[in-house]
Amino acid sequence: MSEKEYLYLLCQVPGLGAVSLFRLQEQFGNFKGVWHAEEKSLRQANILTEKRVESILAARTREKEYRKDYESMMQRNIQFTAFWEEEYPARLRPYRDRPAAIFRKGRFPADGVPTAAIVGARNCTEYGRQMAQAFGEELSRAGVQIISGLALGVDGAAHRGALKAGGSTFAVLGCGINICYPKEHYELFCTMEERGGLLTEFPNGTRPAPMNFPVRNRIISALSDAVIIIEAREKSGSLITADLALEQGKEVFALPGRITDPLSGGCNKLLQGGAAVLLRPSDVLEFFGLKYEKKLTLHKNTEKRLAKNENLVYSCLDSRPKHFDEILSDTGLGVTECMECLMRLELAGLAGKTGNQYYCRKM
């Protein structure tokens, strides 16, 4: 058996974390040595709890089953990448708690291309969902790879935005690679395998337990050059991701919100602590040193790149501020549809809000 196969066996041990794995490798010379170490030696190493030693011993009784699963992975389009292999993401290598191996469907984010995580509340507002999708789309269109966690709410919207722009997006899962969670995102799960990648350090069959998600958040932040928080409560998994990103020296952006809105509490707290204010895609792109093509010289070219309803709203705007009700009347669109178009035009730098419900065209 190869060293990689022994690592695979050890990855099946419940609760055996990355840091412990690396310490065991150092103690016993290699992963083969860890797998075959005597029970007494495992206990005397003072690396593992009694429960974890018992877990390793129990896993050994299932070696034949695990080896069969390893051999069948390729047939299921599942890749298993060890930390020493060339294709292992360079962004993860510097960290002591990096995953010893990653299970993957699809591909890894390209090392030489900017990455941004977009995360936030599962039970986000409609505004939060729209902003997550809009930022995912606009950043992806500019060439940024989008990272998130496939959760309901902000995560799913960010992934969809990236896919809508024809870009690449990657999900770091809190369960086994063969489990789609949440089940509502099955179509998204399948699409991302083709258009980006699904990644996890948890072995096949691992259920999405609550304790898994804070653990996976360190991978989301480590894979990202910048982390964007759209909506989050003051105590939430998104803030764990933000804290990890700050510890890793990453840039954190937060979308400001109303002080009376609980879902903006986390973002406002981050801003109070020094996070970068997120108002438009160019805020992130300027950090990456990328040019944001928010304006086109010719009005005709601008119209070509807009969707039908956005073009309708854009066409009725001019340099004189118009009230929202007037825009509604001119376009014949519904309130929600018209508001969404205006938000997207604002994000693209093509429209501006000049006062309470007044909008104008930006040339």
C-alpha positions as CSV (number, residue, x, y, z in Angstrom):
1,M,0.0,0.0,0.0
2,S,1.1,3.5,-0.7
3,E,1.6,6.3,1.8
4,K,-1.4,8.0,0.2
5,E,-3.6,5.0,0.9
6,Y,-2.6,4.9,4.5
7,L,-3.5,8.6,4.8
8,Y,-6.8,7.7,3.3
9,L,-7.4,5.1,5.9
10,L,-6.5,7.5,8.7
11,C,-8.9,10.1,7.2
12,Q,-11.7,7.6,7.9
13,V,-11.1,7.9,11.7
14,P,-14.0,10.0,13.2
15,G,-12.7,13.1,14.9
16,L,-9.1,12.7,14.0
17,G,-8.2,16.3,13.0
18,A,-5.5,17.6,10.7
19,V,-3.2,18.9,13.5
20,S,-3.2,15.6,15.3
21,L,-2.6,13.7,12.0
22,F,0.5,15.8,11.3
23,R,1.8,15.3,14.9
24,L,1.3,11.5,14.6
25,Q,3.1,11.5,11.2
26,E,6.1,13.3,12.9
27,Q,6.0,10.9,15.9
28,F,5.8,7.6,13.9
29,G,7.8,8.7,10.8
30,N,5.0,8.2,8.2
31,F,1.3,7.4,7.9
32,K,2.0,3.7,7.5
33,G,3.7,3.8,10.9
34,V,0.7,5.5,12.4
35,W,-1.8,3.0,11.0
36,H,0.3,0.0,12.3
37,A,1.5,1.5,15.6
38,E,0.9,-0.6,18.7
39,E,-1.9,0.5,20.9
40,K,0.6,1.2,23.7
41,S,2.7,3.5,21.5
42,L,-0.4,5.5,20.4
43,R,-1.3,6.0,24.1
44,Q,2.2,6.9,25.1
45,A,2.6,9.5,22.3
46,N,0.3,11.8,24.4
47,I,-1.2,13.2,21.2
48,L,-4.6,11.6,21.2
49,T,-7.4,11.3,23.7
50,E,-8.4,7.9,24.9
51,K,-11.5,8.1,22.8
52,R,-9.5,8.9,19.7
53,V,-7.1,6.0,20.2
54,E,-10.1,3.7,20.4
55,S,-11.4,5.2,17.2
56,I,-8.2,4.4,15.4
57,L,-8.3,0.8,16.7
58,A,-11.9,0.5,15.6
59,A,-11.1,1.8,12.1
60,R,-8.4,-0.8,11.7
61,T,-11.1,-3.5,11.8
62,R,-12.7,-2.0,8.7
63,E,-9.5,-1.7,6.7
64,K,-10.7,-4.0,3.9
65,E,-13.9,-2.0,3.5
66,Y,-12.0,1.3,3.4
67,R,-9.5,0.0,0.8
68,K,-12.4,-1.2,-1.4
69,D,-14.0,2.3,-1.1
70,Y,-10.6,3.9,-2.0
71,E,-10.3,1.8,-5.2
72,S,-13.9,2.7,-6.3
73,M,-13.5,6.5,-5.8
74,M,-12.3,7.1,-9.3
75,Q,-15.3,5.4,-10.8
76,R,-17.5,7.9,-8.8
77,N,-15.6,10.9,-10.1
78,I,-14.1,11.6,-6.6
79,Q,-10.5,12.7,-6.3
80,F,-8.5,12.3,-3.2
81,T,-5.5,14.8,-3.0
82,A,-2.8,14.5,-0.3
83,F,-1.1,17.6,1.0
84,W,2.2,16.7,-0.6
85,E,0.8,16.4,-4.1
86,E,1.5,19.2,-6.6
87,E,-2.2,19.9,-7.3
88,Y,-3.0,20.5,-3.6
89,P,-4.0,24.2,-3.4
90,A,-1.0,26.5,-2.7
91,R,-3.2,28.8,-0.7
92,L,-3.7,26.1,2.0
93,R,0.0,25.0,2.3
94,P,1.2,27.7,4.8
95,Y,-1.3,26.8,7.6
96,R,-0.5,24.4,10.4
97,D,-4.1,23.2,10.5
98,R,-4.4,22.7,6.7
99,P,-6.3,19.6,5.7
100,A,-4.0,16.6,5.3
101,A,-6.1,15.6,2.3
102,I,-9.1,16.8,0.4
103,F,-11.9,14.9,-1.3
104,R,-13.0,16.6,-4.5
105,K,-15.4,16.6,-7.3
106,G,-14.6,18.9,-10.2
107,R,-11.4,21.0,-9.8
108,F,-9.5,23.2,-7.3
109,P,-9.5,27.0,-7.6
110,A,-6.6,28.0,-9.8
111,D,-3.7,29.2,-7.7
112,G,-2.8,32.2,-9.9
113,V,-6.3,33.6,-10.2
114,P,-8.0,35.9,-7.5
115,T,-10.5,34.2,-5.1
116,A,-13.1,35.8,-2.9
117,A,-15.4,34.1,-0.4
118,I,-19.0,35.4,-0.2
119,V,-20.7,34.1,2.9
120,G,-23.6,35.1,5.2
121,A,-26.8,34.2,6.8
122,R,-28.8,31.1,5.7
123,N,-32.0,32.9,6.6
124,C,-31.0,36.1,4.8
125,T,-33.3,38.8,3.6
126,E,-34.4,39.2,0.0
127,Y,-32.0,42.2,-0.1
128,G,-29.2,40.0,1.2
129,R,-29.9,37.3,-1.4
130,Q,-29.9,39.9,-4.2
131,M,-26.7,41.4,-3.1
132,A,-24.9,38.1,-2.7
133,Q,-26.0,37.1,-6.2
134,A,-25.1,40.5,-7.7
135,F,-21.6,40.6,-6.1
136,G,-21.0,36.9,-7.1
137,E,-22.0,37.7,-10.7
138,E,-20.1,41.0,-11.0
139,L,-16.9,39.7,-9.4
140,S,-17.0,36.5,-11.4
141,R,-17.5,38.5,-14.6
142,A,-14.3,40.4,-13.7
143,G,-12.4,37.1,-13.4
144,V,-12.6,36.4,-9.6
145,Q,-13.2,32.8,-8.5
146,I,-16.1,32.7,-6.0
147,I,-15.8,30.5,-2.9
148,S,-18.6,29.7,-0.5
149,G,-20.3,26.8,1.5
150,L,-23.3,25.8,-0.6
151,A,-25.6,26.7,2.3
152,L,-29.1,28.1,1.9
153,G,-29.4,31.9,1.7
154,V,-26.3,34.0,0.9
155,D,-24.0,31.0,0.0
156,G,-26.3,29.6,-2.7
157,A,-27.0,33.1,-4.1
158,A,-23.3,33.8,-4.5
159,H,-22.7,30.5,-6.3
160,R,-25.6,31.2,-8.6
161,G,-24.4,34.7,-9.4
162,A,-21.0,33.3,-10.4
163,L,-22.5,30.6,-12.6
164,K,-24.8,33.2,-14.2
165,A,-21.7,35.2,-15.2
166,G,-20.1,32.1,-16.7
167,G,-17.4,32.0,-14.1
168,S,-16.0,29.5,-11.7
169,T,-17.3,28.8,-8.2
170,F,-16.3,26.4,-5.5
171,A,-18.1,25.0,-2.4
172,V,-16.3,23.8,0.7
173,L,-18.7,21.2,2.3
174,G,-19.3,20.4,6.0
175,C,-20.1,16.7,5.0
176,G,-18.9,13.9,2.8
177,I,-18.4,14.7,-0.9
178,N,-21.1,12.1,-1.8
179,I,-23.8,14.0,0.2
180,C,-25.6,17.0,-1.1
181,Y,-26.5,19.3,1.8
182,P,-28.9,21.0,1.8
183,K,-30.9,18.8,-0.5
184,E,-32.6,21.9,-2.0
185,H,-29.3,22.7,-3.7
186,Y,-29.0,19.4,-5.6
187,E,-29.1,21.0,-9.0
188,L,-26.5,23.6,-7.9
189,F,-24.4,20.8,-6.5
190,C,-24.4,19.0,-9.8
191,T,-23.7,22.1,-11.9
192,M,-20.8,23.1,-9.7
193,E,-19.1,19.8,-10.3
194,E,-18.9,20.7,-13.9
195,R,-18.3,24.5,-13.6
196,G,-16.0,24.6,-10.6
197,G,-15.6,22.2,-7.7
198,L,-16.9,20.7,-4.6
199,L,-14.3,20.2,-1.8
200,T,-14.3,18.6,1.7
201,E,-11.9,17.1,4.2
202,F,-14.6,14.8,5.5
203,P,-14.7,11.2,4.3
204,N,-17.5,9.8,2.2
205,G,-20.7,9.3,4.1
206,T,-20.0,11.9,6.8
207,R,-23.3,13.5,7.7
208,P,-23.6,17.3,8.0
209,A,-23.3,17.6,11.8
210,P,-23.3,21.2,13.3
211,M,-19.7,20.8,14.6
212,N,-18.4,20.2,11.0
213,F,-19.2,23.7,9.7
214,P,-16.9,25.9,11.9
215,V,-14.1,23.4,11.0
216,R,-14.7,23.7,7.3
217,N,-14.9,27.6,7.6
218,R,-11.1,27.7,8.0
219,I,-10.7,26.2,4.5
220,I,-13.1,28.7,3.0
221,S,-11.1,31.6,4.4
222,A,-7.7,30.0,3.6
223,L,-8.7,29.4,0.0
224,S,-9.8,33.0,-0.4
225,D,-7.7,36.2,-1.0
226,A,-10.6,38.2,0.4
227,V,-13.7,37.4,2.5
228,I,-17.0,39.1,1.9
229,I,-19.7,39.1,4.6
230,I,-23.2,40.0,3.2
231,E,-25.5,39.5,6.1
232,A,-24.8,38.0,9.5
233,R,-25.9,38.1,13.1
234,E,-23.4,39.1,15.8
235,K,-22.9,35.4,16.8
236,S,-22.9,33.4,13.6
237,G,-20.7,31.0,11.5
238,S,-20.0,33.8,9.1
239,L,-18.3,35.8,11.8
240,I,-16.2,32.7,12.6
241,T,-15.1,32.7,9.0
242,A,-14.3,36.4,9.2
243,D,-12.3,35.9,12.4
244,L,-10.4,33.1,10.8
245,A,-9.7,35.2,7.7
246,L,-8.3,38.0,9.9
247,E,-6.1,35.6,11.7
248,Q,-4.8,34.3,8.3
249,G,-4.1,37.9,7.2
250,K,-6.9,38.1,4.7
251,E,-8.9,41.2,3.7
252,V,-12.4,41.2,5.1
253,F,-15.2,43.2,3.5
254,A,-18.7,43.7,5.1
255,L,-21.9,45.0,3.7
256,P,-23.3,47.7,6.0
257,G,-26.9,47.5,7.1
258,R,-29.5,49.1,9.4
259,I,-28.5,49.2,13.1
260,T,-32.0,47.9,14.0
261,D,-31.7,44.8,11.7
262,P,-30.3,41.7,13.6
263,L,-29.0,40.3,10.3
264,S,-26.8,43.3,9.9
265,G,-25.5,43.2,13.5
266,G,-22.5,41.0,12.5
267,C,-21.5,43.1,9.5
268,N,-21.8,46.4,11.4
269,K,-19.7,44.9,14.2
270,L,-17.0,43.9,11.7
271,L,-17.0,47.4,10.2
272,Q,-16.7,48.9,13.7
273,G,-13.7,46.6,14.2
274,G,-12.0,47.8,11.0
275,A,-13.3,45.6,8.2
276,A,-13.5,47.2,4.8
277,V,-16.8,48.8,3.8
278,L,-18.4,47.0,0.9
279,L,-20.6,49.2,-1.3
280,R,-19.9,48.1,-4.9
281,P,-17.9,45.4,-6.7
282,S,-15.1,47.9,-7.5
283,D,-14.3,48.0,-3.7
284,V,-13.1,44.4,-4.0
285,L,-11.7,44.6,-7.5
286,E,-9.5,47.6,-6.5
287,F,-8.1,45.5,-3.7
288,F,-7.1,42.8,-6.3
289,G,-5.8,45.5,-8.6
290,L,-8.3,44.6,-11.3
291,K,-10.1,47.0,-13.6
292,Y,-13.8,47.1,-13.2
293,E,-15.5,47.8,-16.5
294,K,-18.5,49.6,-14.9
295,K,-18.8,52.2,-17.6
296,L,-18.8,52.0,-21.4
297,T,-18.0,54.9,-23.6
298,L,-21.0,54.4,-25.9
299,H,-24.6,54.3,-24.6
300,K,-25.3,51.7,-27.3
301,N,-22.7,49.3,-26.0
302,T,-24.1,49.7,-22.4
303,E,-27.6,48.7,-23.6
304,K,-26.2,45.6,-25.3
305,R,-24.7,44.3,-22.1
306,L,-27.8,44.8,-20.0
307,A,-30.7,42.4,-19.5
308,K,-34.0,43.4,-21.1
309,N,-35.6,44.8,-17.9
310,E,-32.4,46.4,-16.7
311,N,-32.1,48.1,-20.1
312,L,-35.7,49.3,-19.8
313,V,-35.0,50.9,-16.4
314,Y,-31.7,52.3,-17.6
315,S,-33.3,53.8,-20.7
316,C,-35.9,55.8,-18.6
317,L,-33.2,57.3,-16.4
318,D,-31.4,60.5,-17.2
319,S,-29.2,63.0,-15.3
320,R,-32.2,64.5,-13.7
321,P,-33.2,62.5,-10.6
322,K,-36.4,60.6,-11.0
323,H,-38.6,59.3,-8.2
324,F,-39.1,55.5,-7.9
325,D,-42.8,55.9,-8.6
326,E,-42.1,57.7,-11.8
327,I,-39.7,54.9,-12.9
328,L,-42.4,52.4,-12.1
329,S,-44.9,54.2,-14.2
330,D,-42.5,54.7,-17.1
331,T,-41.4,51.0,-17.2
332,G,-44.6,49.2,-16.2
333,L,-42.5,46.8,-14.1
334,G,-43.5,45.4,-10.7
335,V,-42.1,47.0,-7.5
336,T,-39.7,44.1,-6.7
337,E,-38.6,43.7,-10.3
338,C,-37.9,47.4,-10.7
339,M,-36.1,47.6,-7.4
340,E,-33.9,44.7,-8.3
341,C,-33.0,46.3,-11.7
342,L,-32.1,49.5,-10.0
343,M,-29.9,47.7,-7.5
344,R,-28.0,45.9,-10.3
345,L,-27.6,49.2,-12.2
346,E,-26.2,50.8,-9.0
347,L,-23.8,47.9,-8.5
348,A,-22.6,48.2,-12.1
349,G,-22.1,52.0,-11.6
350,L,-24.7,52.8,-14.2
351,A,-27.2,54.4,-11.8
352,G,-27.1,56.3,-8.6
353,K,-29.4,57.1,-5.7
354,T,-29.5,60.8,-5.1
355,G,-32.1,61.0,-2.3
356,N,-35.0,59.2,-0.7
357,Q,-36.2,57.0,-3.6
358,Y,-34.7,59.3,-6.3
359,Y,-32.4,57.8,-9.0
360,C,-30.4,59.1,-11.8
361,R,-28.2,57.8,-14.7
362,K,-24.4,57.8,-14.2
363,M,-22.6,58.5,-17.5
